[in-house]
Every structure is written in structure tokens, then in C-alpha cells.
Coordinates of C-alpha atoms and ligand atoms in Angstrom, one line a residue:
M1 CA 0.8 -25.1 -35.9
N2 CA -3.1 -24.8 -35.7
V3 CA -4.1 -26.2 -32.2
A4 CA -7.7 -27.4 -31.7
P5 CA -9.4 -25.8 -28.6
L6 CA -8.5 -27.6 -25.6
R7 CA -11.7 -29.7 -25.2
K8 CA -11.7 -30.8 -28.7
R9 CA -8.3 -32.4 -28.5
P10 CA -8.5 -35.9 -28.4
A11 CA -6.2 -36.5 -25.5
W12 CA -8.3 -34.3 -23.4
A13 CA -11.5 -36.3 -23.7
A14 CA -9.1 -39.4 -23.3
L15 CA -8.1 -38.0 -20.0
E16 CA -11.4 -37.3 -18.8
Q17 CA -12.5 -40.9 -19.4
H18 CA -9.1 -42.0 -17.7
H19 CA -9.8 -39.6 -14.7
K20 CA -13.0 -41.5 -13.8
K21 CA -10.8 -44.7 -13.6
M22 CA -8.1 -42.8 -11.6
R23 CA -10.1 -40.8 -9.1
D24 CA -10.5 -43.7 -6.5
V25 CA -7.4 -45.4 -7.2
H26 CA -4.8 -45.1 -4.1
L27 CA -1.2 -44.3 -4.1
R28 CA -0.7 -47.4 -1.9
Q29 CA -2.3 -49.4 -4.6
L30 CA -0.2 -48.1 -7.3
F31 CA 3.0 -48.8 -5.3
A32 CA 1.8 -52.3 -4.5
D33 CA 1.4 -53.2 -8.0
D34 CA 4.9 -51.8 -8.8
A35 CA 7.8 -52.4 -6.6
G36 CA 10.1 -50.3 -9.0
R37 CA 7.6 -47.3 -9.2
G38 CA 9.7 -45.1 -6.9
E39 CA 12.7 -45.5 -9.0
K40 CA 10.8 -45.7 -12.3
M41 CA 8.8 -42.5 -12.1
T42 CA 11.9 -40.2 -11.8
A43 CA 13.7 -38.0 -14.0
E44 CA 17.0 -36.1 -13.6
A45 CA 18.5 -33.3 -15.6
A46 CA 20.8 -30.6 -15.0
G47 CA 21.5 -31.9 -11.7
I48 CA 18.0 -31.8 -10.6
Y49 CA 16.5 -35.1 -9.6
L50 CA 12.5 -35.2 -9.8
D51 CA 10.6 -37.7 -8.1
Y52 CA 7.2 -37.8 -9.3
S53 CA 6.1 -41.3 -8.4
K54 CA 4.0 -39.9 -5.7
N55 CA 1.2 -38.7 -8.0
R56 CA -2.0 -40.0 -9.0
I57 CA -0.9 -41.3 -12.3
T58 CA -0.2 -44.6 -14.1
D59 CA 1.9 -45.0 -17.2
E60 CA -1.3 -44.7 -19.3
T61 CA -1.9 -41.1 -17.4
L62 CA 1.3 -40.2 -18.3
G63 CA 1.1 -41.5 -22.0
L64 CA -2.2 -39.5 -22.4
L65 CA -0.7 -36.2 -20.9
L66 CA 2.0 -36.4 -23.2
Q67 CA -0.2 -36.9 -26.3
L68 CA -2.1 -33.8 -24.7
A69 CA 1.4 -31.9 -24.9
E70 CA 1.8 -32.9 -28.5
Q71 CA -1.7 -32.0 -29.6
S72 CA -1.4 -28.6 -27.7
G73 CA 1.8 -27.9 -29.8
L74 CA 4.1 -27.5 -26.9
R75 CA 7.2 -28.4 -29.0
A76 CA 6.4 -25.8 -31.8
H77 CA 5.4 -23.3 -29.1
I78 CA 8.9 -23.8 -27.5
D79 CA 10.6 -23.4 -30.7
A80 CA 8.6 -20.2 -31.1
M81 CA 9.7 -18.6 -27.9
F82 CA 13.3 -19.5 -28.8
R83 CA 13.1 -18.1 -32.2
G84 CA 11.8 -14.8 -31.0
D85 CA 8.3 -15.0 -32.4
K86 CA 6.0 -12.6 -30.9
I87 CA 4.0 -15.2 -28.7
N88 CA 3.0 -12.6 -26.3
V89 CA 0.2 -11.8 -28.6
S90 CA -1.8 -9.4 -26.6
E91 CA 1.3 -7.1 -26.2
K92 CA 2.6 -8.0 -29.6
R93 CA 6.0 -9.0 -27.9
A94 CA 8.4 -11.7 -28.2
V95 CA 9.3 -13.7 -25.0
L96 CA 13.0 -13.9 -24.8
H97 CA 14.3 -14.2 -21.2
V98 CA 16.1 -17.3 -22.5
A99 CA 18.4 -14.8 -24.3
L100 CA 19.4 -13.3 -21.0
R101 CA 21.2 -16.4 -20.1
A102 CA 22.5 -17.4 -23.5
P103 CA 26.3 -17.8 -23.8
K104 CA 28.5 -15.4 -25.5
G105 CA 28.6 -16.5 -29.1
A106 CA 25.0 -17.8 -29.0
T107 CA 22.4 -16.4 -31.6
I108 CA 19.0 -15.6 -30.7
L109 CA 17.2 -13.2 -33.2
H110 CA 14.7 -10.6 -32.3
D111 CA 13.1 -8.9 -35.3
G112 CA 16.2 -10.2 -37.4
K113 CA 18.8 -8.9 -35.0
N114 CA 20.9 -11.0 -32.8
V115 CA 20.3 -9.8 -29.2
V116 CA 22.9 -12.0 -27.5
P117 CA 25.8 -9.3 -28.0
D118 CA 23.4 -6.8 -26.4
V119 CA 22.9 -9.0 -23.3
H120 CA 26.5 -9.6 -22.9
A121 CA 27.4 -5.9 -23.3
V122 CA 24.9 -4.9 -20.4
L123 CA 26.5 -7.7 -18.3
D124 CA 30.0 -6.5 -19.0
K125 CA 28.9 -3.0 -18.0
M126 CA 27.3 -4.4 -14.8
A127 CA 30.1 -6.6 -13.8
P128 CA 32.9 -3.8 -13.2
F129 CA 30.3 -1.6 -11.7
A130 CA 29.4 -4.2 -9.3
E131 CA 33.1 -4.9 -8.6
R132 CA 33.6 -1.4 -7.7
V133 CA 31.0 -0.9 -5.5
R134 CA 31.9 -4.2 -3.6
N135 CA 35.7 -3.2 -3.3
G136 CA 35.0 0.1 -2.1
E137 CA 36.4 1.9 -5.3
W138 CA 33.1 3.5 -6.1
K139 CA 32.7 6.1 -3.4
G140 CA 29.8 8.1 -2.3
H141 CA 29.5 12.0 -2.7
T142 CA 31.6 12.4 0.6
G143 CA 34.2 9.8 -0.2
K144 CA 33.0 7.0 2.1
R145 CA 32.7 3.6 0.6
I146 CA 29.1 2.4 -0.2
R147 CA 27.9 -0.2 2.7
N148 CA 24.1 -0.2 2.0
V149 CA 22.6 -1.1 -1.2
I150 CA 19.0 -0.5 -1.6
N151 CA 16.8 -1.8 -4.7
I152 CA 13.9 0.4 -5.3
G153 CA 11.4 -1.7 -7.4
I154 CA 8.2 -3.5 -7.1
G155 CA 6.6 -6.8 -8.8
G156 CA 9.0 -8.2 -11.4
S157 CA 11.6 -5.4 -10.4
D158 CA 11.6 -6.4 -6.7
L159 CA 10.4 -10.0 -6.2
G160 CA 13.1 -11.7 -8.1
P161 CA 16.2 -9.5 -6.5
V162 CA 14.8 -10.2 -3.1
M163 CA 14.3 -13.8 -3.6
A164 CA 17.6 -14.3 -5.2
Y165 CA 19.3 -12.2 -2.6
E166 CA 17.7 -14.3 0.1
A167 CA 18.6 -17.5 -1.6
L168 CA 22.0 -16.5 -2.3
R169 CA 22.9 -14.8 0.9
H170 CA 25.5 -17.3 1.7
Y171 CA 27.4 -16.1 -1.2
S172 CA 27.0 -12.6 -0.6
E173 CA 29.3 -9.7 0.5
R174 CA 28.9 -9.7 4.3
T175 CA 30.4 -6.3 4.9
M176 CA 27.4 -4.7 3.1
T177 CA 23.6 -4.6 3.6
F178 CA 21.1 -5.3 1.1
R179 CA 17.6 -3.9 1.1
F180 CA 14.6 -3.7 -1.0
V181 CA 11.9 -1.1 -1.1
S182 CA 8.8 -2.0 -2.9
N183 CA 5.6 -0.9 -1.1
V184 CA 4.3 2.7 -1.7
D185 CA 3.4 2.6 2.1
G186 CA 5.9 4.7 3.6
T187 CA 6.8 2.4 6.3
D188 CA 8.7 0.1 3.7
F189 CA 11.0 3.0 2.9
A190 CA 11.4 4.2 6.5
E191 CA 12.4 0.9 7.7
A192 CA 14.8 0.3 4.8
V193 CA 16.9 3.5 5.6
H194 CA 16.5 3.1 9.2
G195 CA 20.0 3.7 10.9
A196 CA 21.7 4.0 7.4
D197 CA 24.1 6.7 6.8
P198 CA 23.1 8.4 3.5
A199 CA 26.7 9.1 2.4
E200 CA 27.2 5.0 2.4
T201 CA 23.8 4.3 0.6
L202 CA 23.4 3.4 -3.0
F203 CA 19.9 3.4 -4.6
I204 CA 19.1 1.1 -7.5
V205 CA 16.1 2.4 -8.9
S206 CA 14.6 -0.6 -10.9
S207 CA 11.8 0.0 -13.2
K208 CA 11.3 -1.2 -16.5
T209 CA 8.9 1.5 -17.4
F210 CA 10.4 4.1 -14.8
T211 CA 6.9 5.3 -14.6
T212 CA 5.6 3.0 -12.0
L213 CA 3.6 5.0 -9.2
E214 CA 5.2 3.1 -6.1
T215 CA 8.8 2.9 -7.6
M216 CA 8.8 6.6 -8.6
T217 CA 7.3 7.7 -5.2
N218 CA 9.8 5.8 -3.4
A219 CA 12.7 7.0 -5.7
H220 CA 11.9 10.6 -5.1
T221 CA 11.6 10.0 -1.2
A222 CA 15.0 8.5 -1.5
R223 CA 16.3 11.5 -3.2
D224 CA 14.9 13.7 -0.6
W225 CA 16.2 11.6 2.2
L226 CA 19.8 11.5 0.7
L227 CA 19.7 15.5 -0.1
A228 CA 18.7 16.0 3.5
G229 CA 21.5 14.0 4.7
L230 CA 24.3 15.2 2.4
K231 CA 22.9 18.7 1.6
D232 CA 24.2 19.0 -1.9
Q233 CA 22.3 18.5 -5.1
A234 CA 25.2 16.9 -6.7
A235 CA 25.0 14.0 -4.4
T236 CA 22.6 12.2 -6.6
A237 CA 25.3 11.3 -9.1
K238 CA 27.1 8.9 -6.7
H239 CA 24.2 7.4 -4.9
F240 CA 21.6 6.7 -7.5
V241 CA 21.8 4.3 -10.6
A242 CA 18.9 3.1 -12.6
V243 CA 17.9 0.1 -14.3
S244 CA 15.1 0.3 -16.9
T245 CA 14.2 0.3 -20.5
N246 CA 13.2 3.8 -20.6
A247 CA 16.3 6.2 -20.9
A248 CA 14.3 9.3 -21.3
E249 CA 12.4 9.0 -17.8
V250 CA 15.7 7.8 -16.1
A251 CA 17.3 11.2 -17.4
K252 CA 14.2 13.2 -16.4
F253 CA 14.7 11.8 -13.0
G254 CA 18.1 13.2 -12.9
I255 CA 20.0 10.0 -13.0
D256 CA 23.0 10.3 -15.5
T257 CA 22.1 7.6 -18.3
T258 CA 26.0 6.5 -18.0
N259 CA 24.8 5.0 -14.7
M260 CA 21.8 3.3 -16.3
F261 CA 21.7 -0.4 -17.0
G262 CA 19.4 -1.4 -19.8
F263 CA 17.2 -4.2 -20.9
W264 CA 14.6 -4.6 -23.5
D265 CA 10.7 -5.1 -24.0
W266 CA 11.2 -8.7 -24.8
V267 CA 12.0 -9.5 -21.1
G268 CA 8.7 -9.6 -19.0
G269 CA 8.9 -8.0 -15.5
R270 CA 8.5 -11.4 -13.5
Y271 CA 11.1 -13.1 -16.1
S272 CA 13.6 -10.1 -15.6
M273 CA 15.7 -11.3 -12.5
D274 CA 18.6 -12.3 -14.6
S275 CA 18.7 -9.1 -16.6
A276 CA 20.0 -6.0 -15.2
I277 CA 17.3 -5.9 -12.7
G278 CA 19.4 -8.6 -11.0
L279 CA 22.2 -5.7 -10.5
S280 CA 21.7 -5.8 -6.6
T281 CA 22.2 -9.6 -6.7
M282 CA 25.3 -9.2 -8.7
I283 CA 26.6 -6.7 -6.3
A284 CA 25.7 -9.0 -3.5
I285 CA 27.4 -12.3 -4.9
G286 CA 29.8 -10.9 -7.3
P287 CA 29.9 -11.0 -10.9
A288 CA 31.2 -14.7 -11.1
N289 CA 28.6 -16.0 -9.1
F290 CA 25.9 -14.1 -11.1
R291 CA 27.1 -15.7 -14.3
A292 CA 27.1 -19.0 -12.8
M293 CA 23.5 -18.6 -11.9
L294 CA 23.0 -17.4 -15.6
D295 CA 24.8 -20.8 -16.7
G296 CA 22.2 -22.8 -14.4
F297 CA 19.4 -21.1 -16.1
H298 CA 20.7 -21.8 -19.5
E299 CA 21.4 -25.6 -18.6
M300 CA 17.6 -25.7 -17.7
D301 CA 16.7 -23.8 -21.0
E302 CA 18.6 -26.1 -23.1
H303 CA 17.1 -29.3 -21.3
F304 CA 13.5 -28.0 -21.8
R305 CA 14.2 -27.2 -25.4
S306 CA 15.6 -30.5 -26.5
A307 CA 14.7 -33.2 -24.1
P308 CA 11.8 -35.5 -25.0
F309 CA 8.7 -34.6 -22.9
E310 CA 8.8 -37.8 -21.1
R311 CA 12.2 -36.9 -19.8
N312 CA 11.6 -33.3 -19.4
L313 CA 11.3 -32.0 -16.2
P314 CA 9.5 -28.6 -16.7
A315 CA 7.2 -30.5 -19.2
L316 CA 6.5 -33.2 -16.8
M317 CA 6.0 -30.8 -13.9
G318 CA 3.6 -28.6 -15.9
L319 CA 1.6 -31.5 -17.2
L320 CA 1.0 -32.8 -13.6
A321 CA -0.4 -29.4 -12.7
V322 CA -2.6 -29.3 -15.4
W323 CA -3.6 -33.0 -14.6
Y324 CA -4.7 -31.9 -10.8
N325 CA -6.0 -28.7 -11.7
D326 CA -8.5 -29.5 -14.6
F327 CA -9.4 -33.1 -13.9
F328 CA -9.1 -33.5 -9.7
G329 CA -10.3 -29.7 -9.4
A330 CA -7.3 -28.9 -7.2
Q331 CA -7.2 -25.1 -6.8
T332 CA -3.7 -24.9 -5.4
V333 CA -0.2 -26.1 -5.5
G334 CA 1.8 -25.8 -2.4
V335 CA 5.6 -25.4 -2.9
M336 CA 7.5 -26.1 0.3
P337 CA 11.3 -25.5 0.2
Y338 CA 13.2 -27.3 2.9
E339 CA 15.6 -24.7 2.7
Q340 CA 15.9 -21.7 4.9
Y341 CA 17.5 -19.7 2.2
L342 CA 14.5 -20.2 0.1
K343 CA 12.0 -18.6 2.3
R344 CA 11.0 -15.9 -0.4
F345 CA 11.1 -18.4 -3.2
P346 CA 6.9 -19.1 -2.9
A347 CA 6.3 -15.5 -2.9
Y348 CA 8.4 -15.2 -6.0
L349 CA 6.6 -18.2 -7.6
Q350 CA 3.4 -16.6 -6.9
Q351 CA 4.0 -13.9 -9.2
L352 CA 5.7 -16.0 -11.7
T353 CA 2.8 -18.4 -11.9
M354 CA -0.5 -16.4 -11.1
E355 CA 0.6 -13.4 -13.1
S356 CA 1.5 -15.6 -15.8
N357 CA -1.4 -18.1 -16.0
G358 CA -4.3 -16.3 -14.3
K359 CA -6.0 -15.6 -17.5
H360 CA -9.6 -16.1 -18.7
V361 CA -9.3 -16.0 -22.4
T362 CA -7.5 -17.9 -24.8
L363 CA -4.8 -16.3 -27.1
D364 CA -7.7 -15.7 -29.6
G365 CA -9.7 -13.8 -27.0
V366 CA -12.4 -16.5 -26.3
H367 CA -13.5 -17.3 -22.8
V368 CA -12.0 -20.6 -21.5
D369 CA -14.3 -23.3 -20.6
Y370 CA -11.7 -25.1 -18.1
N371 CA -9.8 -24.0 -15.1
T372 CA -6.4 -22.2 -15.9
G373 CA -3.8 -21.3 -13.2
P374 CA -3.9 -22.7 -9.8
I375 CA -3.2 -20.8 -6.8
Y376 CA 0.8 -21.2 -5.9
W377 CA 1.6 -20.9 -2.2
G378 CA 4.0 -22.1 0.3
E379 CA 6.6 -21.7 3.1
P380 CA 9.7 -23.4 4.1
G381 CA 9.8 -26.6 5.8
T382 CA 9.6 -27.6 8.6
N383 CA 7.9 -24.6 9.8
G384 CA 4.9 -25.2 7.6
Q385 CA 4.6 -28.8 9.3
H386 CA 3.6 -27.0 12.6
S387 CA 0.7 -24.8 11.0
F388 CA -1.1 -25.5 7.7
Y389 CA 0.1 -28.9 6.9
Q390 CA -2.7 -30.2 9.1
L391 CA -5.0 -29.1 6.2
I392 CA -2.9 -30.9 3.5
H393 CA -2.8 -33.9 5.7
Q394 CA -6.5 -34.2 6.9
G395 CA -8.4 -31.5 5.4
T396 CA -11.1 -32.0 2.4
R397 CA -9.3 -30.3 -0.3
L398 CA -6.6 -31.8 -2.5
I399 CA -3.3 -29.9 -2.6
P400 CA -0.6 -31.2 -4.7
C401 CA 2.8 -30.2 -3.3
D402 CA 6.2 -29.8 -4.6
F403 CA 9.0 -30.3 -2.1
I404 CA 12.4 -29.0 -2.5
A405 CA 15.3 -30.2 -0.7
F406 CA 19.2 -30.2 -1.0
A407 CA 21.6 -33.1 -0.3
H408 CA 24.0 -30.7 1.2
T409 CA 23.4 -27.7 3.6
L410 CA 25.4 -24.5 3.5
N411 CA 25.5 -24.3 7.1
P412 CA 26.4 -27.9 8.6
L413 CA 25.5 -27.9 12.3
G414 CA 25.4 -31.1 14.3
R415 CA 22.6 -33.2 12.8
H416 CA 20.3 -30.3 11.8
H417 CA 20.4 -31.4 8.0
D418 CA 19.6 -35.1 8.5
M419 CA 16.5 -34.0 10.8
L420 CA 15.6 -31.6 7.9
L421 CA 15.8 -34.1 5.2
A422 CA 14.1 -36.8 7.5
N423 CA 11.2 -34.4 7.7
V424 CA 10.7 -33.8 4.2
F425 CA 10.8 -37.2 3.1
A426 CA 8.4 -38.4 6.0
Q427 CA 6.1 -35.5 4.8
A428 CA 5.8 -36.8 1.3
E429 CA 5.6 -40.3 2.5
A430 CA 2.9 -39.6 5.0
L431 CA 0.7 -37.5 2.7
A432 CA 1.0 -40.5 0.1
F433 CA 0.2 -43.3 2.1
G434 CA -1.6 -42.1 5.1
K435 CA -2.4 -44.3 7.9
T436 CA -5.3 -46.8 7.8
A437 CA -7.7 -47.5 10.6
E438 CA -6.3 -50.8 11.3
Q439 CA -2.7 -49.1 11.9
V440 CA -4.2 -46.6 14.1
K441 CA -6.2 -49.3 16.1
A442 CA -3.0 -51.5 16.3
E443 CA -1.3 -48.3 18.0
G444 CA -3.8 -48.9 20.7
T445 CA -6.2 -45.8 20.0
P446 CA -9.4 -46.4 21.4
D447 CA -12.3 -46.7 18.8
W448 CA -14.0 -43.3 19.3
L449 CA -10.5 -41.6 18.5
V450 CA -9.5 -43.7 15.5
P451 CA -11.5 -41.3 12.9
H452 CA -9.6 -38.5 14.2
R453 CA -6.1 -39.9 14.0
L454 CA -6.8 -41.7 10.5
F455 CA -5.0 -40.2 7.8
E456 CA -6.6 -41.0 4.1
G457 CA -3.4 -40.3 2.5
N458 CA -3.5 -40.4 -1.5
R459 CA -2.2 -36.8 -1.3
P460 CA 0.2 -36.5 -4.5
S461 CA 3.6 -34.5 -4.2
N462 CA 6.7 -34.1 -6.0
V463 CA 10.1 -34.3 -4.6
I464 CA 12.8 -32.2 -6.2
L465 CA 16.2 -32.9 -4.8
L466 CA 19.4 -31.1 -5.8
D467 CA 22.9 -31.3 -4.4
K468 CA 23.5 -28.0 -2.8
L469 CA 22.0 -24.4 -3.0
T470 CA 24.5 -22.8 -5.4
P471 CA 23.9 -19.8 -7.6
A472 CA 23.8 -22.3 -10.6
A473 CA 21.3 -24.4 -8.7
L474 CA 19.1 -21.4 -8.0
G475 CA 19.2 -20.8 -11.7
K476 CA 18.2 -24.1 -12.6
L477 CA 15.2 -24.2 -9.9
V478 CA 13.7 -20.8 -11.4
A479 CA 14.1 -21.9 -15.1
L480 CA 12.6 -25.1 -14.0
Y481 CA 9.5 -23.2 -12.8
E482 CA 9.4 -20.6 -15.7
H483 CA 9.2 -23.6 -18.2
S484 CA 6.5 -25.5 -16.1
V485 CA 4.3 -22.3 -16.3
F486 CA 5.2 -22.0 -19.8
T487 CA 3.9 -25.8 -20.4
Q488 CA 0.7 -25.0 -18.4
G489 CA -0.1 -21.9 -20.3
T490 CA 0.6 -23.7 -23.7
I491 CA -1.7 -26.5 -22.8
W492 CA -4.4 -23.9 -21.7
Q493 CA -3.7 -21.7 -24.9
I494 CA -3.5 -18.6 -22.9
D495 CA -0.9 -15.5 -23.0
S496 CA 1.3 -16.3 -20.1
F497 CA 3.2 -13.2 -20.8
D498 CA 0.8 -10.4 -20.7
Q499 CA -0.5 -8.7 -17.3
W500 CA -3.5 -6.7 -17.9
G501 CA -4.7 -7.0 -14.3
V502 CA -1.6 -5.5 -13.2
E503 CA -2.0 -2.6 -15.5
L504 CA -5.4 -1.9 -14.3
G505 CA -4.3 -1.5 -10.7
K506 CA -1.8 0.9 -12.1
E507 CA -4.5 3.1 -13.4
L508 CA -7.2 2.8 -10.9
A509 CA -5.3 4.6 -7.8
Q510 CA -4.3 7.6 -10.0
R511 CA -7.9 8.7 -10.3
I512 CA -8.5 8.6 -6.6
I513 CA -5.4 10.1 -5.3
P514 CA -6.4 13.8 -6.5
E515 CA -9.8 13.2 -4.8
F516 CA -7.9 13.1 -1.6
E517 CA -6.0 16.4 -2.2
D518 CA -8.8 18.9 -3.6
A519 CA -9.6 21.3 -0.5
K520 CA -13.2 21.4 -1.5
E521 CA -15.4 18.3 -1.7
P522 CA -14.8 16.9 -5.1
K523 CA -17.5 15.4 -7.1
L524 CA -17.2 11.9 -6.6
A525 CA -18.4 9.6 -9.4
H526 CA -17.5 6.4 -8.0
D527 CA -20.0 3.6 -6.8
S528 CA -21.5 4.6 -3.3
S529 CA -19.3 2.2 -1.3
T530 CA -16.0 3.8 -2.9
N531 CA -17.7 7.4 -2.5
A532 CA -18.3 6.8 1.0
L533 CA -14.9 5.2 1.8
I534 CA -13.3 8.3 0.0
R535 CA -15.3 10.7 2.2
R536 CA -14.8 8.8 5.4
Y537 CA -11.0 8.8 4.8
R538 CA -10.9 12.5 3.9
K539 CA -12.6 13.4 7.2
M540 CA -10.5 10.9 9.2
K541 CA -7.1 12.4 8.1
G542 CA -8.6 15.8 8.8
S543 CA -9.1 17.1 5.6
G544 CA -12.7 16.7 4.9
Ligands
G6Q1 C1 5.6 -8.4 -14.1 C2 4.7 -7.3 -14.0 C3 4.9 -6.2 -12.9 C4 6.0 -5.3 -13.0 C5 5.8 -4.3 -12.1 C6 6.8 -3.2 -12.1 O1 5.6 -9.1 -15.1 O2 4.7 -6.3 -15.3 O3 5.0 -7.0 -11.7 O4 7.1 -5.9 -13.0 O5 4.5 -3.6 -12.1 O6 6.8 -2.5 -13.5 P1 8.2 -1.6 -13.7 O7 9.3 -2.5 -13.5 O8 7.8 -1.1 -15.0 O9 8.3 -0.6 -12.6

């Protein structure tokens, strides 16, 4: 489908006009005008209830946003993704993470070949391995069972596994510890192995390329640590497995490729937590729970693919994000899970959203003349309420928020959960409606204090309510955001699946490392600031 540049799409111009009408309309007014708004402006799918009524929108806004989706070719773009078209244009790759959670028997073609059987072949290889580690059948080199699993990976090969482990810790094998090493800062590795017995430790080296500096450095350090403890070169075989697309490099490192779990170039790093990159998750929660998580993903995929946009959760959330980003000039989106197990979810989302939509050119390479990806951030509630929520309530910036909550807790303790849920609903309410000067005065506040205690309100939010944090629920939630990101990227007409900014970082440091090592002062050809910093560091570490 041929899509006009964003500013040329009729719905865009109409939204610009409409925004002039909407920017001063208060949510108090919108709710007063329609008593049924809080029930009407909701959507429900795959067990997720989305209340989007506290957004600064009317039916007209929604209608225009939906037109924008149509005029942006969202439907065709979704079909193209599911069909395996190479929609990652700058890397000439298909984008098929949806195939990772397709049920056995489904058909998803990549270059004419059905990839679903390959996906299940890897899952079927992961499952018995995970079981053997969990039940102690897989022994370490000295015959001891594995008690510690350490995933070594970074970016997409780390954030998903960490988030999923934390999120599903309730379902995890509690006799084992799961740790994650990502940073090239040696402290990360040192702390991860602190107190661990090498004879009981399994390293999963997770790297799509198996060439990433941080991961390979940590993997080599891990091997040295293991061999220093077990004093036998052969020990690696039982203590290292790999997850990668690069069998040659895995073999070069010394890991038997029978202990390698593969995936494919059509899986982006930040979209890979449900591929073999999730091996640590599978060991932690068991294959059945892992498959339940995949089913959750799949349910949301099917909803995104087939539901009309006016009832389509990811499409609605994506369109609302565009509304605030491009018309209200909001620069960030706060995501606040009222669920302690989701404490790493915002960090995970930061990569998913910002690495995907932090782009400055369209698919055709033309500089955009509108804002693209907002900054996503967040912390679990209620903790955030005692720190940065102040700025959301009374600061000068507009920060649309997503509040995520579950009706049932996994840890029922007295009235804790009611208190948690009361807080999340109260925050969304207070942000939307605020407190007028009259209300503040009626509380007996002296006049001079009224401005300080006044809350303007009109701060928009979504409330996302689920039943219980299960593996399937997590899958649905992640897929919800993946497809919201997709929706936003489609409107902006950018490549949400490349990451040249990340690639740049991978190259830059390589140039400087040898400049530290040279015994003689090397010729430094950077800018004067970088040159001076390198010289100073050399001097400080005693090698200058
Ligand atoms: C994700 C990015 C990036 C990547 C890491 C690790 O979408 O491409 O975060 O996941 O740089 O790469 P490897 O898995 O190749 O080590």
C-alpha cells in the first residue's frame, strides 16, 4: 500500500485542527458530559481490560485516530509482518517474532518456507534440557547437580530474560538461583558468582551474533572462573550452553553445538525473550509454564491481527501514544506496574519502545518532520508515589501514564492487595480530576496555601487490569506493548526493527581499547576532549 507522508494524510490535518479544540478541554468536563464514559471507553481482549476513558479524547478524537491508522496502512502493515515480508527494510529482514509463539501446525512463511516447525523443534530441544537441569539429571563436571543458572547476555539477550524471571519468580524453581550478567563492568560478573560453587553453576551464553564485546568478555571470564575452580579443561562441556544464531562462533568458543539452542535472523534482539533466548526462563519456570507464556503471546497476536481497530488494544494504545506525542508535545510515557514482580518491566519496555521507535528518518530515509518515539520510563507503584509522582501531579509537563494492576495477588497477605489497588485507582482518579481551588478552600486551607495544594488534573492515563500475573498474562502484556510499538512505528513510517544506534556503540569502543594498552603513547586521533580523557585515564591507571 502506498502511504502518503504523515503530514499529508487527511486525518493528520484534521487531528491538528481537532487538537486546537481539545487542548483546553478538561477531563472533568468530558466525564460530566457523559455519565457512561468510564464504561464506554474501555476495551477488553485476551483477559486484559483496558480503561482508556481518562484520556483527553472524545469520540471524534478516536474516530480521527482510527482514520489515521487506516490512512497509514496499519492493516496492510500488520498483514505484511505476519506474512513474513521484509518490513525491516534497512536490514532487509523479515520480522517474525509472532512465529515464535505460533502453535504447532500453524504456517508462517519466511522466504517460502514454513518456520513454525523449526520454532517447535527448538522448543522441543529446550524442554528436555530444561527438565534435566531442573530435576538434577543434568550433572556438573564433578557429578554435582546444578544449583545456579547464570545467563550471560546483554540488551535483547538480557533484559527480556531478567524481566521474565523476576515477573514469574513465583512460578520458579526455588531450590535454584538465577542470575544475569550483562555489563562489561567486571562488578556485574563478580557479584553474580559471589558465593557460587563452580561445580554447581551452569552458564547460558546468550548472544544472537556471539560477537558482542560485553557478552564475549563475560563468557571468557566465566570460563576462567570455572576452570580455576574445577581445574579441568573438559569441565566446560557440562557448565556452558549457548543460545545463538551463529554456530561457527559458538564452536570456536568451545561450546559443543549439540548444547546450542538456535534462533533466526528474523527475530530481533528485543523481540527474542520467547525464543531460545528465554532458556533461563524455561529452566526457572519449567517448560509447561513457558509454553503457557507463549500461548498468552499468541492470544494477543491473534487479537492484534484480527480485531477491528476500535476494539484493538495495542492499536488503541499506540494511537493514544501518538496523540500525546505529536499533538500535545508529551515527551515521555510513564508505565507504572502496581505489581512488585513487574519491577523490571519498565526497564524491559525502555528497550522495546525506544530502540524500536527512536528513529529520525522514514522507511525511505527521509528526515521526519514530526516527533517519533517518546521516552518510556517507570517504577512499580506504590513506591513511585513517594517520589516522582509529585511531578506528574503538579509539575509543568504532561506525562501520560499506563497503570498496570492485577485483581488477584500471588501473595495474599492481610489487606495489602486492597490497599495496593486502592492506590492505583486513586492515582488515576487524582491525576484526571485533580482538586479545584474551591475544594482546597473547603478543606479549611488558608488562601495563601491554596495554590500549592491545588491540583489542576487533566493528566491522562490508561488503566490496564488483568486477573492474575500468570505466565500467560505476562505473554499477553508483553505482546500488547510490542504491538503498540508496531502501531506507533507504522503511523510514523519508521523502521521499528533496526538499531543502528546500538551498532554504533558496538564499533566505537573497539577503537579506543587498544589505545589504553599501548605501552608507548599512541597517536590519538580523536577530538581534543576524547584525547585528553584517554591520556588522563592512562595516567590514572598507572600506564601512562
Ligand atoms: C536488540 C539489539 C541489542 C542486542 C544486543 C545483544 O534488539 O539488537 O540490544 O540484543 O546488542 O546482541 P547479541 O545478542 O548479538 O549479543
